[in-house]
PDB file of C-alpha atoms in Angstrom:
ATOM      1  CA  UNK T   1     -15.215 -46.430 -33.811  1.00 51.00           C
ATOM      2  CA  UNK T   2     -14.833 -44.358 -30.621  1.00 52.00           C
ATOM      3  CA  UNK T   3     -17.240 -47.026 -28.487  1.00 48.00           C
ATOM      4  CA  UNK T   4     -15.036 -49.905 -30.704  1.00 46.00           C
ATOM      5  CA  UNK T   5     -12.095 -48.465 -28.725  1.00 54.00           C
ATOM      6  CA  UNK T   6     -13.641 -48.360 -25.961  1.00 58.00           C
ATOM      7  CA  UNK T   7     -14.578 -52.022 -25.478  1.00 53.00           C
ATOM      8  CA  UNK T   8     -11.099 -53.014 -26.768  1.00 58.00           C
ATOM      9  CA  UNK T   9      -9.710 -51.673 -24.287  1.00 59.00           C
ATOM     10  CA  UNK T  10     -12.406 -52.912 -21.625  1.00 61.00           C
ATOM     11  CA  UNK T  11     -11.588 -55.781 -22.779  1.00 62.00           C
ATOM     12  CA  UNK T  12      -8.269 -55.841 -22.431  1.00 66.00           C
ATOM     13  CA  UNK T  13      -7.980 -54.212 -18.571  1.00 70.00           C
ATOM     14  CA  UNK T  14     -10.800 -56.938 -17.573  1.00 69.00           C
ATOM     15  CA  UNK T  15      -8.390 -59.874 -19.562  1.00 72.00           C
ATOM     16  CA  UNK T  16      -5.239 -58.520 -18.075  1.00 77.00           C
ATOM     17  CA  UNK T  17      -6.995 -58.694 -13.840  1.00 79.00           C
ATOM     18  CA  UNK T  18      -7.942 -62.075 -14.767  1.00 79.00           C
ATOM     19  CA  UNK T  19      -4.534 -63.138 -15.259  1.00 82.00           C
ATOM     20  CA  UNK T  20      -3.796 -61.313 -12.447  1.00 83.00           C
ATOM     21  CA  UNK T  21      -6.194 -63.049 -10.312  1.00 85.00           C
ATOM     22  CA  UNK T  22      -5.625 -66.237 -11.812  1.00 87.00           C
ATOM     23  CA  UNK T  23      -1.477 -65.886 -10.804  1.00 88.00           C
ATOM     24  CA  UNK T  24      -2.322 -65.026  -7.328  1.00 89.00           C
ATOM     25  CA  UNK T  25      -5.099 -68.284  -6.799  1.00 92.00           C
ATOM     26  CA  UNK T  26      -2.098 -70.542  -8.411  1.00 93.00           C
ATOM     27  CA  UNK T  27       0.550 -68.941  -5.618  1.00 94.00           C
ATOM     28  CA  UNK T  28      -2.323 -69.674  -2.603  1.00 94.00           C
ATOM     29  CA  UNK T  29      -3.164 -72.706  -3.745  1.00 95.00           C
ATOM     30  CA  UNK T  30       0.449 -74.097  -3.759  1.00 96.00           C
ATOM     31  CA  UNK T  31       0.631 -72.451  -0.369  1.00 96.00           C
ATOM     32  CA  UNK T  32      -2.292 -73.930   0.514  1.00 95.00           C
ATOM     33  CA  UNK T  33      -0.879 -77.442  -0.521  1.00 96.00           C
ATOM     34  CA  UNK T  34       1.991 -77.056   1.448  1.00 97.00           C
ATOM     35  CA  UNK T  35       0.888 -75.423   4.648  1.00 96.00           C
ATOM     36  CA  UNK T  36      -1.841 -78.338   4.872  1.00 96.00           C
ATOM     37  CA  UNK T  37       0.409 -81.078   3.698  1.00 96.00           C
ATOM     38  CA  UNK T  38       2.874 -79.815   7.132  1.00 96.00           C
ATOM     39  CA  UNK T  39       0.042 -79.396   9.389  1.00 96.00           C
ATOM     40  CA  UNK T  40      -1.341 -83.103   8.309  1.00 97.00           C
ATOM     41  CA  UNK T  41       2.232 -84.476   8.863  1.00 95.00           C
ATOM     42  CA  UNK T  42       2.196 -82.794  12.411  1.00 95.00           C
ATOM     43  CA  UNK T  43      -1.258 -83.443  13.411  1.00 95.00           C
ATOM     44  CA  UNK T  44      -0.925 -87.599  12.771  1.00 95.00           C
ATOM     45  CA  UNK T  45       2.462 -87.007  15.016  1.00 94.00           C
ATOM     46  CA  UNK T  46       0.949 -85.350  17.857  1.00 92.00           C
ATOM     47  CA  UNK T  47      -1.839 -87.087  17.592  1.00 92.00           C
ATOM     48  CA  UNK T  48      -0.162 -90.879  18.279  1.00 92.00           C
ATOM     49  CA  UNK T  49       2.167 -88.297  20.852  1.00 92.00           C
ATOM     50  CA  UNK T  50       4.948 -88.743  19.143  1.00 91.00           C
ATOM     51  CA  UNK T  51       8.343 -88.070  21.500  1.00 90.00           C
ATOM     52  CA  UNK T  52       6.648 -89.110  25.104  1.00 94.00           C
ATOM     53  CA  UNK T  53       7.047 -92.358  26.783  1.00 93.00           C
ATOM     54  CA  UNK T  54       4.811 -94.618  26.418  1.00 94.00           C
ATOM     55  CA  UNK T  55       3.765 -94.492  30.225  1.00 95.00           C
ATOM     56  CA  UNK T  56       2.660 -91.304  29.946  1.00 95.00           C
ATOM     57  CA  UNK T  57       0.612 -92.022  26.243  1.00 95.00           C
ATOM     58  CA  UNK T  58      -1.259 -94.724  27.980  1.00 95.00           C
ATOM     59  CA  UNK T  59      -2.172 -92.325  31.305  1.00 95.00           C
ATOM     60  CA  UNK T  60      -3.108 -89.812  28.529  1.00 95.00           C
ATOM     61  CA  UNK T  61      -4.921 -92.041  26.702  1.00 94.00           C
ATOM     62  CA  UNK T  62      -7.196 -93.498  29.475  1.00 94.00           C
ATOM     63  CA  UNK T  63      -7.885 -90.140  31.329  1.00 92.00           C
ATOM     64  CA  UNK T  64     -10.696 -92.307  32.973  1.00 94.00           C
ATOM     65  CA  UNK T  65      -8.346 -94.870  34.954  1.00 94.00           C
ATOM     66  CA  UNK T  66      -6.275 -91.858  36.233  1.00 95.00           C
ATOM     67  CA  UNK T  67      -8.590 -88.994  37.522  1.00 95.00           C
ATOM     68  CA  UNK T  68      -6.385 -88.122  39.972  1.00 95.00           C
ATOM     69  CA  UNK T  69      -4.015 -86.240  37.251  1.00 96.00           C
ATOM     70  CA  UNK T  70      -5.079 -82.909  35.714  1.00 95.00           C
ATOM     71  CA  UNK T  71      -3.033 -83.347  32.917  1.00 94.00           C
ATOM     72  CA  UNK T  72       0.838 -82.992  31.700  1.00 96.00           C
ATOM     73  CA  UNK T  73       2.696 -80.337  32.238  1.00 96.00           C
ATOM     74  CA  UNK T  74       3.662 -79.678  28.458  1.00 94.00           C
ATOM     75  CA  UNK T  75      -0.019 -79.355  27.614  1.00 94.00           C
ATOM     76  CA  UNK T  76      -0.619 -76.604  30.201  1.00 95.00           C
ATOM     77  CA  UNK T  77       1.835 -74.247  28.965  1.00 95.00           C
ATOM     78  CA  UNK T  78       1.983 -71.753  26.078  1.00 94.00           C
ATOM     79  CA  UNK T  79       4.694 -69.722  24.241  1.00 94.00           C
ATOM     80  CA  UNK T  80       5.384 -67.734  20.855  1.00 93.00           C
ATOM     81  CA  UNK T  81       6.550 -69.996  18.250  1.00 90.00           C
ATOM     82  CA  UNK T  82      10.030 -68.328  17.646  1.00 91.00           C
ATOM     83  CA  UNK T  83      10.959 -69.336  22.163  1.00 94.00           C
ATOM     84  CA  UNK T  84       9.337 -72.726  22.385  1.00 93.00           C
ATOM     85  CA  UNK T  85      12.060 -74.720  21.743  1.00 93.00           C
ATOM     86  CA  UNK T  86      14.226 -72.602  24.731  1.00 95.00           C
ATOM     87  CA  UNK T  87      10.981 -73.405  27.131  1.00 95.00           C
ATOM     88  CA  UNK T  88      11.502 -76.896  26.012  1.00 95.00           C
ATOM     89  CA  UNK T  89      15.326 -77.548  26.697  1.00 95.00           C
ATOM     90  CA  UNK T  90      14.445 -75.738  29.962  1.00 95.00           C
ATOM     91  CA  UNK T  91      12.133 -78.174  30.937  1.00 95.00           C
ATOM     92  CA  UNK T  92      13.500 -81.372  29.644  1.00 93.00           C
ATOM     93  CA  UNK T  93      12.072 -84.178  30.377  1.00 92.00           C
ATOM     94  CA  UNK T  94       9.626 -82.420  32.996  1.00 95.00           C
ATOM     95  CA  UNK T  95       7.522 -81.561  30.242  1.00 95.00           C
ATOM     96  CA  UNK T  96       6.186 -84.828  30.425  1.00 95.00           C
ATOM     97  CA  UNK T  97       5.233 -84.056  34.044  1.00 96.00           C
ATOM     98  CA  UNK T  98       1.921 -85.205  35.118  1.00 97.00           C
ATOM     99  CA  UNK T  99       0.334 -83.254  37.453  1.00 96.00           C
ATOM    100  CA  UNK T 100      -1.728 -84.660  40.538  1.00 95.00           C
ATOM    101  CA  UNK T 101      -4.452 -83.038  42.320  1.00 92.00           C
ATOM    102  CA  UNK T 102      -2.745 -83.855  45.772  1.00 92.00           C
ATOM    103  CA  UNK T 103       0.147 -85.886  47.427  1.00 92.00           C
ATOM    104  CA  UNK T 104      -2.404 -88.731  48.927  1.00 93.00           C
ATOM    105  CA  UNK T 105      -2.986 -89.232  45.089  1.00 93.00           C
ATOM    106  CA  UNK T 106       0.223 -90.257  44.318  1.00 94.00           C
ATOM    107  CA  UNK T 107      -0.327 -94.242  45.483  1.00 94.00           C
ATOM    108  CA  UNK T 108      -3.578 -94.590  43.874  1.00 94.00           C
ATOM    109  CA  UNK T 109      -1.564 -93.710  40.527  1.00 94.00           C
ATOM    110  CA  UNK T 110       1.043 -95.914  41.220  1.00 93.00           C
ATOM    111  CA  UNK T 111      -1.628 -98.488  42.289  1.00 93.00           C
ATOM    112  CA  UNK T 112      -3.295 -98.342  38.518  1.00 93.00           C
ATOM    113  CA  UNK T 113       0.146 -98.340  36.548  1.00 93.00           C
ATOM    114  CA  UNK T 114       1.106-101.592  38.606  1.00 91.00           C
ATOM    115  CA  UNK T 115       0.106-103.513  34.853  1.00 89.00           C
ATOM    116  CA  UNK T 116       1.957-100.578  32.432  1.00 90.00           C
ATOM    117  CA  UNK T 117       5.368-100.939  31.367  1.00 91.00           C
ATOM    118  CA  UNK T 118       7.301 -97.802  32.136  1.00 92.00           C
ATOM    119  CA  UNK T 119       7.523 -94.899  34.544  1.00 93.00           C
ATOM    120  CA  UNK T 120       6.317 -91.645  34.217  1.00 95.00           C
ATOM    121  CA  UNK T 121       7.086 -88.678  36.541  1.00 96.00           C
ATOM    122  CA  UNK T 122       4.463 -86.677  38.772  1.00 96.00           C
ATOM    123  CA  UNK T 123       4.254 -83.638  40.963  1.00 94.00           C
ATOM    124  CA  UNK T 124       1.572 -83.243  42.993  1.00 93.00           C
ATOM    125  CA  UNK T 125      -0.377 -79.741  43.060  1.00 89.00           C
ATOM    126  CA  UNK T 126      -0.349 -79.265  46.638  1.00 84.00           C
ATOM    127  CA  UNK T 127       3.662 -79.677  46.970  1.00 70.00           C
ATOM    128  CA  UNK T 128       4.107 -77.160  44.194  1.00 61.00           C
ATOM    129  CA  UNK T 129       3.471 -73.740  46.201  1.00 55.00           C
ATOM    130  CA  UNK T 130       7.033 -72.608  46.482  1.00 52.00           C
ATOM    131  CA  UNK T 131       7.233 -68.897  47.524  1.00 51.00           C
ATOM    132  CA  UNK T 132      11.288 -69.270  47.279  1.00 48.00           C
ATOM    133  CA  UNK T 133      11.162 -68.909  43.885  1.00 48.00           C
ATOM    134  CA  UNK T 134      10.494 -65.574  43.086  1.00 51.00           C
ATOM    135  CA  UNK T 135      10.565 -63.968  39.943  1.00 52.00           C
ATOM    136  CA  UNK T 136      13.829 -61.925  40.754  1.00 53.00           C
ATOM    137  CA  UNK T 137      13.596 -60.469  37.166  1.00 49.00           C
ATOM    138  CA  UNK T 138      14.687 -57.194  38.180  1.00 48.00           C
ATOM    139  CA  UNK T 139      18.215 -58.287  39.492  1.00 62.00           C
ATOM    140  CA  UNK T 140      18.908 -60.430  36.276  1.00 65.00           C
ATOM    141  CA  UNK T 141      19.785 -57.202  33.794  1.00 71.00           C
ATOM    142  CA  UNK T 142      20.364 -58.610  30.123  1.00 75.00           C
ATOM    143  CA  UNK T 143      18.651 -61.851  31.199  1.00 90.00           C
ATOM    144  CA  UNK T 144      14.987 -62.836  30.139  1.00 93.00           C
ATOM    145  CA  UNK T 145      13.365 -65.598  33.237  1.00 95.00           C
ATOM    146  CA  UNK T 146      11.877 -68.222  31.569  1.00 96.00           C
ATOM    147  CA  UNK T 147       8.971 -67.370  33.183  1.00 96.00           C
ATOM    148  CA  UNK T 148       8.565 -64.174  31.755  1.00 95.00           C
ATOM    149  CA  UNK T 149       8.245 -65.807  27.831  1.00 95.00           C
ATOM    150  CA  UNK T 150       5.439 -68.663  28.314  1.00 96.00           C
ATOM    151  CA  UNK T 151       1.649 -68.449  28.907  1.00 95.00           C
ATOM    152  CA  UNK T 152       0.649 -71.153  31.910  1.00 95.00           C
ATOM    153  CA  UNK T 153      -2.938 -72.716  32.233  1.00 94.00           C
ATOM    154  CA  UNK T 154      -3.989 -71.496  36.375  1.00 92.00           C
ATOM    155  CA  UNK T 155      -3.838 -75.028  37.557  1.00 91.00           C
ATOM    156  CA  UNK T 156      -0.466 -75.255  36.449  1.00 93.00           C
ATOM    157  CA  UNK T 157       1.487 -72.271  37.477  1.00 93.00           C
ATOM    158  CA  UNK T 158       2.948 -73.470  40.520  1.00 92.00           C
ATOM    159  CA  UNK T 159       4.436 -76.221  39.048  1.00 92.00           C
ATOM    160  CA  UNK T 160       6.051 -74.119  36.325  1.00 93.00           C
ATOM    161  CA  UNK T 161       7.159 -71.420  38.985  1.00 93.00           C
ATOM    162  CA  UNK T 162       8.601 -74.185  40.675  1.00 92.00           C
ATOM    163  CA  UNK T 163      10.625 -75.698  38.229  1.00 94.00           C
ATOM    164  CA  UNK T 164      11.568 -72.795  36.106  1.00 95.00           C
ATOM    165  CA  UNK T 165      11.138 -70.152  38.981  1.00 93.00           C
ATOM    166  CA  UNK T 166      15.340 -69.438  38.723  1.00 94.00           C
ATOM    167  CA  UNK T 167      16.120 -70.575  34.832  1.00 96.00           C
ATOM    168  CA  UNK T 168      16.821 -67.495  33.055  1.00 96.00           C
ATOM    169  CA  UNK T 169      17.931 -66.946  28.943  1.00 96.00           C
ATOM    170  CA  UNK T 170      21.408 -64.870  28.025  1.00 95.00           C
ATOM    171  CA  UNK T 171      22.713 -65.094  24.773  1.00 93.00           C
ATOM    172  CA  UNK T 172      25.912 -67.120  24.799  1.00 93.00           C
ATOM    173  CA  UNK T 173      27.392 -70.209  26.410  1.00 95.00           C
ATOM    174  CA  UNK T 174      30.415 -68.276  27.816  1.00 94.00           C
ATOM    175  CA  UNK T 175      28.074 -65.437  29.584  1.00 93.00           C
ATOM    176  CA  UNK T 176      25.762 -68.083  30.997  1.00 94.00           C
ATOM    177  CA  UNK T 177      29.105 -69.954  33.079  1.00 93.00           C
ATOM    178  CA  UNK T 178      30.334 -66.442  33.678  1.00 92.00           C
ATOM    179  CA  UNK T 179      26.918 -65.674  35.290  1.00 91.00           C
ATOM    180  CA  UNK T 180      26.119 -69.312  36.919  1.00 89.00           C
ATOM    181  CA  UNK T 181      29.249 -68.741  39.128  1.00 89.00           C
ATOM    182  CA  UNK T 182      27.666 -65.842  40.884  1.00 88.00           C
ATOM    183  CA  UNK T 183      24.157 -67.187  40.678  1.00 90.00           C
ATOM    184  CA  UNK T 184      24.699 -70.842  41.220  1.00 92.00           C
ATOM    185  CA  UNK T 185      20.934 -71.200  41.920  1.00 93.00           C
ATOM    186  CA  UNK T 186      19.887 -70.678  38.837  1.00 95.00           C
ATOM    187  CA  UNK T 187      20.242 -72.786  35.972  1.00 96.00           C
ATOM    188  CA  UNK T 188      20.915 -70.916  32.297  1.00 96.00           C
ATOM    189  CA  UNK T 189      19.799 -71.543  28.281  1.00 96.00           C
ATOM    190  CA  UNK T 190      21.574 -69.459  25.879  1.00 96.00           C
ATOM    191  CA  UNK T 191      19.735 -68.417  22.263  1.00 93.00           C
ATOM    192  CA  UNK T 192      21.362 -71.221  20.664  1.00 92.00           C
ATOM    193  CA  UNK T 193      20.100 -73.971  23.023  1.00 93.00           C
ATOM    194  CA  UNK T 194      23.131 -75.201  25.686  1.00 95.00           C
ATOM    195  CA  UNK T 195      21.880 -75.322  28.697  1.00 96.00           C
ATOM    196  CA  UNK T 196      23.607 -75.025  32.123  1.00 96.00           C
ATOM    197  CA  UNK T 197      22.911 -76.745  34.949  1.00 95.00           C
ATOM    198  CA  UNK T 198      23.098 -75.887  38.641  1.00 93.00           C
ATOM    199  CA  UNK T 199      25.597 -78.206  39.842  1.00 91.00           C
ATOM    200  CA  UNK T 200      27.835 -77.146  36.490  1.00 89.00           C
ATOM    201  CA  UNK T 201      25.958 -79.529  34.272  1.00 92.00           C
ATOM    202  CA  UNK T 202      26.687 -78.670  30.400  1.00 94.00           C
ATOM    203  CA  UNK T 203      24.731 -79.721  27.782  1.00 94.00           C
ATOM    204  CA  UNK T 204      25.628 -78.705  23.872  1.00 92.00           C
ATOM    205  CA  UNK T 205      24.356 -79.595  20.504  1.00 86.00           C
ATOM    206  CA  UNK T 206      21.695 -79.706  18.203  1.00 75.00           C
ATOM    207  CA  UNK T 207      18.412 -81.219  20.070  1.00 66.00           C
ATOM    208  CA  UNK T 208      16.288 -81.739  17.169  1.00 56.00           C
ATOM    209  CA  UNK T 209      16.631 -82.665  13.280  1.00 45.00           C
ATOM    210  CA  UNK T 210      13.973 -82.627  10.564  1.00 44.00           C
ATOM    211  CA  UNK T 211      10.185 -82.626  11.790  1.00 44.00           C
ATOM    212  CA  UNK T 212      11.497 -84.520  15.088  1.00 48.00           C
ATOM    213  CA  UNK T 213      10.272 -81.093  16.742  1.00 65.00           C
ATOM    214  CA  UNK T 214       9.513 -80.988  20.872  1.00 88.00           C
ATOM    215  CA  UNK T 215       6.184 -81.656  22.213  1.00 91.00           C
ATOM    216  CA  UNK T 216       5.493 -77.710  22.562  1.00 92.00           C
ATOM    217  CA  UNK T 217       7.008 -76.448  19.862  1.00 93.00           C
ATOM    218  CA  UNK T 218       4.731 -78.596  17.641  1.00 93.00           C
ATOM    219  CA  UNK T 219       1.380 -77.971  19.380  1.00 92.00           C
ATOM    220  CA  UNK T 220       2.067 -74.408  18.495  1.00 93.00           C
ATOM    221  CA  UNK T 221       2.866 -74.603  14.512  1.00 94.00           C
ATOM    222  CA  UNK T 222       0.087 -76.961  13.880  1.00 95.00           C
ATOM    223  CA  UNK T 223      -2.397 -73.775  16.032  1.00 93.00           C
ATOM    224  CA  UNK T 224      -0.699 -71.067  13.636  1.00 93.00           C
ATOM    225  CA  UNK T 225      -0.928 -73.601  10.571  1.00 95.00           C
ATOM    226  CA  UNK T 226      -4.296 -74.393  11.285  1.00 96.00           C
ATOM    227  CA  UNK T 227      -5.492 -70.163  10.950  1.00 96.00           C
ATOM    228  CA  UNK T 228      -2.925 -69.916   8.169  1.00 96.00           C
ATOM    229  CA  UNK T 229      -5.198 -72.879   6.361  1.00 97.00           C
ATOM    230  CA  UNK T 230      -8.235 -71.321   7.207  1.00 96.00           C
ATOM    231  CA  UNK T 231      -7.296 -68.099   6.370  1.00 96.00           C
ATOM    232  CA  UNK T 232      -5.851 -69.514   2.822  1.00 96.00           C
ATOM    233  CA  UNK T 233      -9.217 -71.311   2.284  1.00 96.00           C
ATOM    234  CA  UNK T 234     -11.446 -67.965   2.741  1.00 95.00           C
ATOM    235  CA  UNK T 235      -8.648 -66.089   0.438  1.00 93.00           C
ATOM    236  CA  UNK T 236      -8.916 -68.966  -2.020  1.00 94.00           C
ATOM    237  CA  UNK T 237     -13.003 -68.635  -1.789  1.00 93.00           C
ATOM    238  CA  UNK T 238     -12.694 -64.913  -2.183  1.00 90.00           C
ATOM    239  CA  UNK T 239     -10.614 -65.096  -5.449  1.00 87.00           C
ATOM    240  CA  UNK T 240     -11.996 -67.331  -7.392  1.00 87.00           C
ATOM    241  CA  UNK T 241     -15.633 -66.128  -6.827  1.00 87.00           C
ATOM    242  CA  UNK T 242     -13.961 -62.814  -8.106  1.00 83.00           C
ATOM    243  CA  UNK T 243     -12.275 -64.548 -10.844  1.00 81.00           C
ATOM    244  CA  UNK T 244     -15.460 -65.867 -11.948  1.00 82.00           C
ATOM    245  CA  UNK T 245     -17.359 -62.388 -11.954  1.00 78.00           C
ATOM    246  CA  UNK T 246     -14.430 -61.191 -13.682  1.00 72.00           C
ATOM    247  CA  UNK T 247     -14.564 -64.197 -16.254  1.00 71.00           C
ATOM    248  CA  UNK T 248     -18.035 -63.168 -16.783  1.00 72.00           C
ATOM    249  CA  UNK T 249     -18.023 -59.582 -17.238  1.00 70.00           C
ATOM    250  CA  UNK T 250     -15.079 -60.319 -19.568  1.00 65.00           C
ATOM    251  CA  UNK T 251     -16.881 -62.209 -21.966  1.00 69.00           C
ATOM    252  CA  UNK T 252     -19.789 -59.693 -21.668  1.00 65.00           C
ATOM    253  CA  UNK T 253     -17.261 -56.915 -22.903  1.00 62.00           C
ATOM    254  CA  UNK T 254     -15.622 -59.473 -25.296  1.00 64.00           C
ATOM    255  CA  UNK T 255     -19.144 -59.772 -26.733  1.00 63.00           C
ATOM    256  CA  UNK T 256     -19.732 -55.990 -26.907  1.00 61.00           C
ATOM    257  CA  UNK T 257     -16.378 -56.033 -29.022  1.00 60.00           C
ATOM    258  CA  UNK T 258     -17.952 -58.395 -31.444  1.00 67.00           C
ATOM    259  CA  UNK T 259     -21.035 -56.032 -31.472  1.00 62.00           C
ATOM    260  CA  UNK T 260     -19.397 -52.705 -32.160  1.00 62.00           C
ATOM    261  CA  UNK T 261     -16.590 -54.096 -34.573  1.00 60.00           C
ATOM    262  CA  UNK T 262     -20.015 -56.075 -36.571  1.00 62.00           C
ATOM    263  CA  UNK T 263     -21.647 -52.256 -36.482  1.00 62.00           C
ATOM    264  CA  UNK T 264     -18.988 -50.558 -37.671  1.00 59.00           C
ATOM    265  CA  UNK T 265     -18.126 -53.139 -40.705  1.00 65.00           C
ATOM    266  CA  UNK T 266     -21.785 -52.551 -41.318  1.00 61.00           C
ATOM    267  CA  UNK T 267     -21.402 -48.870 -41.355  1.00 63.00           C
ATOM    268  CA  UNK T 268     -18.558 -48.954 -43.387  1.00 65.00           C
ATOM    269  CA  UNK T 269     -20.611 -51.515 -46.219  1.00 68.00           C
ATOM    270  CA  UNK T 270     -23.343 -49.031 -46.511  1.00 68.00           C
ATOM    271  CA  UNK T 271     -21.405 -46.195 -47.019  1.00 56.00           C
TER     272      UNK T 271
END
């Protein structure tokens, strides 16, 4: 009766992790469902380049008629998920930059986008070195330069020192204008997205809605959603070839129950 008890309660422990395990594959597979349902949604978006003009699409798309341009702006630069959308109401529209390898370049672009509708907007590599700028971060005290919050491919760090060389992040509306009348060189975003210009330029309100997210902010989530994906997939692998050991050695012990309760009725008959 002792080894009866014994498998009961093997049993038991073995039927109690399988539920276990069988709760947490149901929570990572709805996880799993949802994560990849967003990062599907995001991918067919960036993938027709959803939010750029459709100049810039076509130069994108036929990389071989333009190989004068290294690529856009937006592309080259990097940023934690959480200060993307900052990086992109500091850049704008100059996001959708496209950088040339050298002024002389510039008419041999215009030359092959005589036949495309639309205008798109380039800066030239070589007119991009802009000493001026400097980073200045230790005179800003409470601030955070743009500069010092996004990651920029080599080729393209002149042209982001150049344009966001003297834009700077401070938390409210109010301090920014307070602080853009004695730096009227630099141009301020605040944590909750206004933006102020230079020449007193104010711009307020919500920029995006729904999954209408900027260019950068996007390319990020769908890199962290595709190694939450793949890290669900290996954690979904991992638990169910554990559930099925577990499924396995629980019917092993179920059938050692069956043994030792069949021995001990048989005991008991013969007694």
């Amino acid at each position: 009766e002792n080894v009866l008890h014994t498998h009961d309660n093997a049993a038991h422990a073995l039927g109690e992790q399988a539920e276990q395990l069988t709760s947490d594959l149901d929570t990572m597979r709805h996880q799993r469902a949802a994560s990849g349902s967003r990062l599907h949604l995001l991918e067919e978006m960036q993938h027709a380049r959803e939010g750029l003009t459709d100049a810039v699409k076509y130069v994108l798309d036929h990389h071989e008629e333009f190989p004068q341009i290294k690529g856009m702006l937006g592309d080259a630069i990097d940023a934690n998920h959480a200060d993307a959308h900052l990086v992109e109401i500091a850049l704008g529209q100059n996001i959708q930059l496209l950088l040339v390898d050298t002024t002389q370049s510039v008419s041999l672009v215009e030359n092959a986008l005589e036949s495309i509708s639309g205008r798109v907007g380039l800066l030239p590599m070589d007119a991009t070195d802009d000493s001026s700028h400097s980073h200045e971060s230790e005179n800003l005290p409470g601030l955070t330069p743009i500069l010092d919050l996004i990651r920029v491919t080599d080729y393209a760090k002149a042209a982001a020192k150049k344009l966001l060389g003297k834009t700077a992040v401070t938390s409210t509306l109010a301090t920014a204008i307070e602080l853009q009348r004695s730096r009227p060189d630099w141009r301020f975003v605040t944590n909750d997205g206004e933006l102020v210009e230079t020449d007193g330029r104010l711009y307020v309100g919500k920029t995006t809605s729904g999954d209408q997210k900027g260019w950068l902010t996007r390319r990020i989530e769908i890199s962290a959603l595709t190694v939450e994906v793949s890290a669900l997939d290996q954690q979904i692998d991992h638990h169910q070839s554990q559930l099925s050991d577990l499924l396995h050695e629980n019917e092993q012990a179920k059938q050692q129950q069956k043994d030792s309760a069949q021995r001990v009725r048989d005991a008991r008959n013969s007694v």
